[in-house]
Coordinates of C-alpha atoms in Angstrom, one line a residue:
M1 CA 77.2 94.2 85.6
T2 CA 73.6 94.3 84.3
T3 CA 71.2 97.2 84.7
A4 CA 69.3 95.3 87.3
G5 CA 72.6 94.6 89.2
I6 CA 73.4 98.3 89.2
A7 CA 70.0 99.2 90.6
T8 CA 70.4 96.6 93.3
A9 CA 73.8 97.9 94.2
M10 CA 72.6 101.5 94.4
G11 CA 69.4 100.8 96.2
K12 CA 66.0 102.6 96.0
T13 CA 64.6 105.8 97.5
D14 CA 61.3 105.7 99.2
G15 CA 59.8 107.1 96.0
G16 CA 61.2 104.2 94.0
S17 CA 64.0 106.1 92.2
S18 CA 67.6 105.1 92.5
N19 CA 69.8 106.6 95.2
S20 CA 73.0 108.4 94.2
L21 CA 76.2 106.6 94.6
T22 CA 78.2 107.1 97.8
Y23 CA 82.0 107.3 98.3
K24 CA 81.8 103.8 99.9
D25 CA 80.0 102.4 96.9
A26 CA 83.0 103.6 94.9
G27 CA 85.3 101.6 97.2
V28 CA 86.4 104.2 99.7
D29 CA 85.3 103.6 103.3
I30 CA 85.9 106.8 105.3
D31 CA 84.4 105.2 108.5
A32 CA 86.9 102.4 108.3
A33 CA 89.8 104.9 107.9
N34 CA 88.5 106.8 111.0
L35 CA 88.4 103.6 113.0
L36 CA 92.0 102.8 111.9
V37 CA 93.1 106.2 113.3
E38 CA 91.6 105.2 116.6
R39 CA 93.4 101.9 116.5
I40 CA 96.8 103.4 115.8
K41 CA 96.7 106.3 118.2
A42 CA 98.3 104.2 121.0
H43 CA 101.2 103.3 118.6
A44 CA 101.8 106.9 117.8
G45 CA 101.5 107.9 121.4
S46 CA 104.2 105.5 122.3
T47 CA 106.7 107.6 120.3
A48 CA 106.1 110.9 122.2
R49 CA 109.3 112.8 123.0
P50 CA 110.2 116.3 124.2
G51 CA 108.9 118.7 121.6
S52 CA 105.8 116.7 120.6
D53 CA 102.9 114.8 122.2
A54 CA 102.6 112.6 119.1
A55 CA 98.8 113.1 119.0
L56 CA 96.9 112.2 115.9
G57 CA 93.8 113.6 114.3
G58 CA 94.6 117.2 113.5
F59 CA 95.2 118.6 110.0
G60 CA 99.0 118.8 110.8
G61 CA 101.5 117.7 113.4
L62 CA 103.2 120.2 115.6
F63 CA 106.7 120.2 117.0
D64 CA 108.4 122.6 119.5
L65 CA 112.1 122.9 118.7
K66 CA 112.7 124.9 121.9
A67 CA 111.2 122.2 124.0
A68 CA 113.4 119.7 122.3
G69 CA 116.5 121.7 123.5
Y70 CA 117.6 123.5 120.4
S71 CA 118.7 127.1 120.4
D72 CA 119.8 127.8 116.8
P73 CA 118.8 124.8 114.8
I74 CA 119.2 123.9 111.1
L75 CA 116.3 121.6 110.0
I76 CA 117.1 118.6 107.9
A77 CA 114.4 116.7 106.0
A78 CA 114.4 113.3 104.2
N79 CA 111.8 111.1 102.6
D80 CA 112.0 107.5 101.2
G81 CA 110.1 104.3 100.8
V82 CA 110.8 100.6 101.1
G83 CA 110.9 99.7 97.4
T84 CA 110.0 96.3 96.2
K85 CA 110.8 94.7 99.6
L86 CA 107.1 95.5 100.1
K87 CA 106.3 92.8 97.5
V88 CA 107.9 90.2 99.7
A89 CA 105.9 91.4 102.7
I90 CA 102.7 91.3 100.8
E91 CA 103.3 87.9 99.2
T92 CA 104.3 86.3 102.6
G93 CA 101.7 88.2 104.7
H94 CA 104.4 89.4 107.0
H95 CA 103.6 93.1 107.5
D96 CA 105.1 93.7 111.0
T97 CA 108.6 95.0 110.1
V98 CA 108.4 96.9 106.8
G99 CA 107.4 99.9 109.0
I100 CA 110.8 99.7 110.7
D101 CA 112.4 99.7 107.2
L102 CA 110.4 102.8 106.3
V103 CA 111.7 104.8 109.3
A104 CA 115.2 103.5 108.9
M105 CA 115.6 104.6 105.3
C106 CA 114.6 108.1 106.3
V107 CA 116.3 108.6 109.7
N108 CA 119.6 107.0 108.6
D109 CA 119.8 109.6 105.9
L110 CA 119.2 112.4 108.5
V111 CA 121.9 111.3 110.9
V112 CA 124.6 111.2 108.2
Q113 CA 124.2 115.0 108.1
G114 CA 124.6 115.2 111.9
G115 CA 120.9 115.6 112.5
E116 CA 118.9 114.2 115.3
P117 CA 115.6 112.8 114.0
L118 CA 112.7 114.6 115.7
L119 CA 109.5 113.7 113.9
F120 CA 108.1 111.3 111.3
L121 CA 105.1 111.1 109.1
D122 CA 103.9 108.2 107.0
Y123 CA 101.9 107.7 103.9
F124 CA 100.0 104.4 103.5
A125 CA 98.2 103.9 100.2
C126 CA 96.1 100.9 99.2
G127 CA 93.3 99.8 96.9
K128 CA 91.0 98.6 99.7
L129 CA 91.8 99.3 103.4
D130 CA 92.5 96.2 105.5
A131 CA 92.6 97.7 109.0
D132 CA 94.5 94.7 110.5
V133 CA 97.3 94.9 107.9
A134 CA 97.5 98.7 108.2
E135 CA 97.7 98.6 111.9
R136 CA 100.5 96.0 111.8
V137 CA 102.4 98.3 109.4
V138 CA 101.9 101.3 111.6
A139 CA 103.0 99.4 114.7
G140 CA 106.2 98.7 112.8
I141 CA 106.6 102.4 112.0
A142 CA 106.1 103.2 115.7
E143 CA 108.8 100.7 116.6
G144 CA 111.2 102.3 114.2
C145 CA 110.4 105.7 115.6
R146 CA 111.1 104.5 119.1
Q147 CA 114.4 103.1 118.0
A148 CA 115.3 106.4 116.3
G149 CA 113.9 108.7 119.1
A150 CA 111.5 110.4 116.6
A151 CA 107.9 111.2 117.3
L152 CA 105.2 109.8 114.9
I153 CA 103.1 113.0 114.7
G154 CA 100.9 112.2 111.8
G155 CA 100.4 110.6 108.4
E156 CA 98.0 109.8 105.7
T157 CA 96.0 106.7 104.8
A158 CA 94.8 106.8 101.2
E159 CA 92.3 104.2 99.9
M160 CA 92.4 104.4 96.1
P161 CA 90.4 101.7 94.3
G162 CA 91.8 100.8 90.9
M163 CA 95.3 102.1 91.7
Y164 CA 96.4 99.0 93.5
G165 CA 95.6 95.3 93.2
D166 CA 93.9 93.2 95.8
G167 CA 95.9 93.2 99.0
E168 CA 98.6 95.6 97.6
Y169 CA 99.7 98.7 99.4
D170 CA 102.6 101.2 99.2
L171 CA 104.5 103.2 101.8
A172 CA 106.3 106.5 101.9
G173 CA 108.0 108.1 104.9
F174 CA 108.9 111.7 105.8
A175 CA 111.4 112.6 108.5
V176 CA 112.5 115.9 109.9
G177 CA 115.6 116.3 112.1
A178 CA 117.8 119.1 113.4
A179 CA 121.3 120.0 114.3
E180 CA 122.7 123.1 115.9
R181 CA 124.2 125.6 113.4
G182 CA 127.8 124.8 112.8
H183 CA 127.5 121.1 113.6
L184 CA 126.4 119.7 110.3
L185 CA 128.2 116.8 108.5
P186 CA 130.3 116.2 106.6
S187 CA 132.8 118.5 108.3
N188 CA 135.3 120.6 106.3
D189 CA 138.3 119.1 108.1
M190 CA 138.4 115.7 106.6
A191 CA 142.0 114.8 105.8
V192 CA 144.3 112.1 104.4
G193 CA 144.8 109.5 107.1
D194 CA 141.3 109.6 108.5
V195 CA 139.9 106.2 109.3
V196 CA 136.8 104.6 107.7
L197 CA 134.8 102.5 110.1
G198 CA 132.0 100.2 109.0
L199 CA 128.9 99.4 111.0
A200 CA 127.4 96.0 110.3
S201 CA 124.1 95.7 108.5
T202 CA 121.4 93.2 109.2
G203 CA 121.3 92.0 105.6
P204 CA 120.2 93.7 102.3
H205 CA 118.2 96.3 104.4
S206 CA 115.8 97.8 101.8
N207 CA 117.8 97.9 98.7
G208 CA 118.3 95.6 95.7
Y209 CA 115.1 93.8 96.1
S210 CA 114.1 93.9 92.4
L211 CA 117.3 91.9 91.8
I212 CA 116.7 89.7 94.9
R213 CA 113.1 88.8 93.8
R214 CA 114.4 88.0 90.3
L215 CA 117.1 85.7 91.7
V216 CA 114.5 83.9 94.0
A217 CA 112.2 83.4 91.0
D218 CA 115.0 82.2 88.7
A219 CA 116.1 79.7 91.4
G220 CA 112.5 78.3 91.5
L221 CA 112.2 79.0 95.2
S222 CA 109.1 79.9 97.2
Y223 CA 109.3 82.4 100.1
D224 CA 108.0 79.6 102.3
D225 CA 111.0 77.4 101.5
P226 CA 113.8 77.3 104.0
A227 CA 116.4 80.0 103.4
P228 CA 119.5 78.5 101.8
F229 CA 121.6 80.9 103.8
Q230 CA 119.9 80.8 107.2
A231 CA 119.0 77.6 108.9
D232 CA 115.5 77.1 110.4
T233 CA 114.1 80.3 108.8
A234 CA 111.8 80.6 105.9
L235 CA 113.3 82.5 102.9
G236 CA 110.6 85.2 103.0
A237 CA 111.1 85.8 106.7
A238 CA 114.9 86.0 106.3
L239 CA 114.6 88.5 103.5
L240 CA 112.3 90.7 105.6
T241 CA 114.9 91.2 108.4
P242 CA 114.4 94.9 109.0
T243 CA 116.9 97.6 108.2
R244 CA 119.2 98.6 111.1
I245 CA 118.6 102.0 112.6
Y246 CA 122.0 103.6 113.4
V247 CA 120.8 106.8 114.9
R248 CA 121.5 106.4 118.7
S249 CA 124.9 104.9 118.2
V250 CA 126.1 107.4 115.7
L251 CA 124.8 110.4 117.6
A252 CA 126.6 109.1 120.6
A253 CA 129.8 108.9 118.6
I254 CA 129.3 112.4 117.3
K255 CA 128.6 113.8 120.8
N256 CA 131.1 111.8 122.9
S257 CA 134.1 111.3 120.6
G258 CA 134.1 114.6 118.8
S259 CA 136.0 113.0 115.9
V260 CA 133.2 112.1 113.4
R261 CA 133.9 113.9 110.2
A262 CA 131.5 112.2 107.8
L263 CA 129.0 109.4 107.5
A264 CA 127.7 107.5 104.5
H265 CA 124.5 105.5 104.6
I266 CA 125.0 102.5 102.3
T267 CA 121.8 102.2 100.4
G268 CA 121.0 101.7 96.7
G269 CA 124.2 102.2 94.8
G270 CA 126.2 100.3 97.5
F271 CA 129.7 101.3 98.3
T272 CA 130.4 102.6 94.8
E273 CA 127.8 105.3 94.7
N274 CA 127.3 106.3 98.4
I275 CA 130.8 106.8 99.7
P276 CA 131.7 109.5 97.2
R277 CA 128.7 111.6 98.2
V278 CA 130.4 112.6 101.4
L279 CA 134.0 113.1 100.2
P280 CA 135.4 116.5 99.5
K281 CA 137.2 117.2 96.2
G282 CA 140.7 115.8 96.1
L283 CA 140.1 113.0 98.6
A284 CA 139.1 109.3 98.1
A285 CA 138.4 106.4 100.3
R286 CA 140.5 103.3 100.1
I287 CA 138.4 100.3 101.3
D288 CA 139.9 97.0 102.3
L289 CA 137.4 94.4 101.1
D290 CA 139.4 91.6 102.9
A291 CA 138.3 93.2 106.2
Q292 CA 134.6 93.2 105.3
D293 CA 132.5 90.6 107.1
V294 CA 130.0 89.4 104.5
P295 CA 126.8 87.9 105.8
A296 CA 125.7 84.6 104.2
V297 CA 122.8 86.1 102.4
F298 CA 125.1 88.1 100.1
S299 CA 127.2 85.0 99.3
W300 CA 124.0 83.2 98.4
L301 CA 122.8 86.0 96.2
S302 CA 126.2 86.2 94.4
A303 CA 126.3 82.5 93.9
V304 CA 122.7 81.8 92.8
G305 CA 122.8 84.7 90.2
G306 CA 126.4 84.7 89.3
V307 CA 126.5 88.3 90.4
T308 CA 130.0 89.7 90.1
Q309 CA 131.9 91.5 93.0
A310 CA 131.7 94.8 91.1
E311 CA 127.9 94.4 90.8
M312 CA 127.5 93.4 94.4
L313 CA 129.5 96.5 95.5
K314 CA 127.2 98.9 93.5
T315 CA 123.9 97.2 94.4
F316 CA 124.1 96.0 98.0
N317 CA 125.6 97.1 101.3
C318 CA 127.5 93.7 101.4
G319 CA 127.4 93.7 105.2
T320 CA 128.1 97.4 106.0
G321 CA 125.0 99.6 106.4
M322 CA 126.8 102.8 107.6
M323 CA 130.3 104.0 107.1
V324 CA 131.9 106.5 109.6
V325 CA 134.9 108.6 108.8
V326 CA 136.8 109.6 111.9
D327 CA 140.0 111.3 112.9
K328 CA 142.8 108.7 113.1
A329 CA 143.8 109.7 116.7
S330 CA 140.3 109.2 117.9
A331 CA 139.2 106.2 115.9
D332 CA 139.5 103.7 118.7
D333 CA 137.4 106.0 121.0
A334 CA 134.7 106.4 118.4
A335 CA 134.6 102.7 117.7
A336 CA 134.3 102.0 121.4
V337 CA 131.4 104.4 121.8
M338 CA 129.5 102.8 119.0
R339 CA 130.2 99.2 120.2
E340 CA 128.9 100.2 123.6
A341 CA 125.7 101.3 121.8
G342 CA 125.4 97.8 120.2
E343 CA 127.1 98.2 116.9
Q344 CA 129.5 95.7 115.3
V345 CA 132.3 98.0 114.2
T346 CA 135.0 97.1 111.7
P347 CA 137.9 99.3 110.5
L348 CA 137.5 99.2 106.7
G349 CA 139.9 101.7 105.2
T350 CA 141.4 105.2 105.1
I351 CA 141.0 108.5 103.4
I352 CA 143.7 109.0 100.7
E353 CA 144.6 111.6 98.1
R354 CA 142.4 111.2 95.1
S355 CA 144.2 110.2 91.9
G356 CA 141.4 108.3 90.1
D357 CA 138.1 107.0 91.4
A358 CA 136.6 108.4 94.6
V359 CA 136.5 104.8 96.0
E360 CA 139.5 102.5 95.6
F361 CA 139.1 98.9 96.5
A362 CA 141.8 96.6 97.8
G363 CA 141.4 92.9 98.5
T364 CA 138.3 90.7 97.7
L365 CA 134.9 90.3 99.2
K366 CA 134.6 87.0 101.1
L367 CA 131.8 85.7 99.0
E368 CA 131.7 82.0 99.6
R369 CA 130.6 80.0 96.6

């Protein structure tokens, strides 16, 4: 920009000298951010629950554990993001469901420790604030919070020129939950013969998208093209199917069956990395891959990229977003509770004595080529 251009951009004082630059001149519009807060207050308010009024605008959010019904709680905290799935949302202009993904990635991690999600805060960062896009994202966050029973009690919108390209943004989420002392998972009574139940996923959820995007590019496909694995749906829309939130069904099983001994959220690292995180020393999980119902998207990803079964199992959930370890005698009751809550439940294996790896696989994934 020329000197004359700089002077024009800065304006003149009454005395003819240049004004000092403002924050808005540098690319940060505080007024626009304040207006966004007003626009999203109704979304946050819709998530109110006992213990919080989900009001926005203060320096911090408050939560009353006693009002939520806890007497001797242990707090559990989790944070996460959506990863490069955001790139698909940004490139397609579909911003309505990545907020659900953000909540899901956090609250599903809370519930595996036996915790009830209580509150959620989000962080939305961008180069230049687009209030319409931001509101759509926050509306998705509020929907995720409603599904999880958590209150959206606050967050942060950061407008940072130069940090992000035109139209780009990033998300982070922070969730806090609680469980009464003595009720945390995994329990210490897991034993040989316990049953491993799988809860169906809605697709890749929010993991493996760096590989997915690479495979889409290598196949020469556009996100506007029809999805090869889902009729009458654009590829981008199919890949943006939001992560399933398992909170209500799993909490119901914990409360009503009394037999849940461990839970594993199948995220990045797939079966191979996530199942061992909840197993005690000396025990392993034997997983029957023949029993796994594999959604078509995973067969397509495997076929289009020549991705091996071993790589699929350590990258994707392959159709199971949550695994539940239950006492054998109560497995049918626990499965019935979760099915009644809307889950597709599949017996996938058993807990065995460990003699090698923490996860032993039998059978073969039904990856149609």
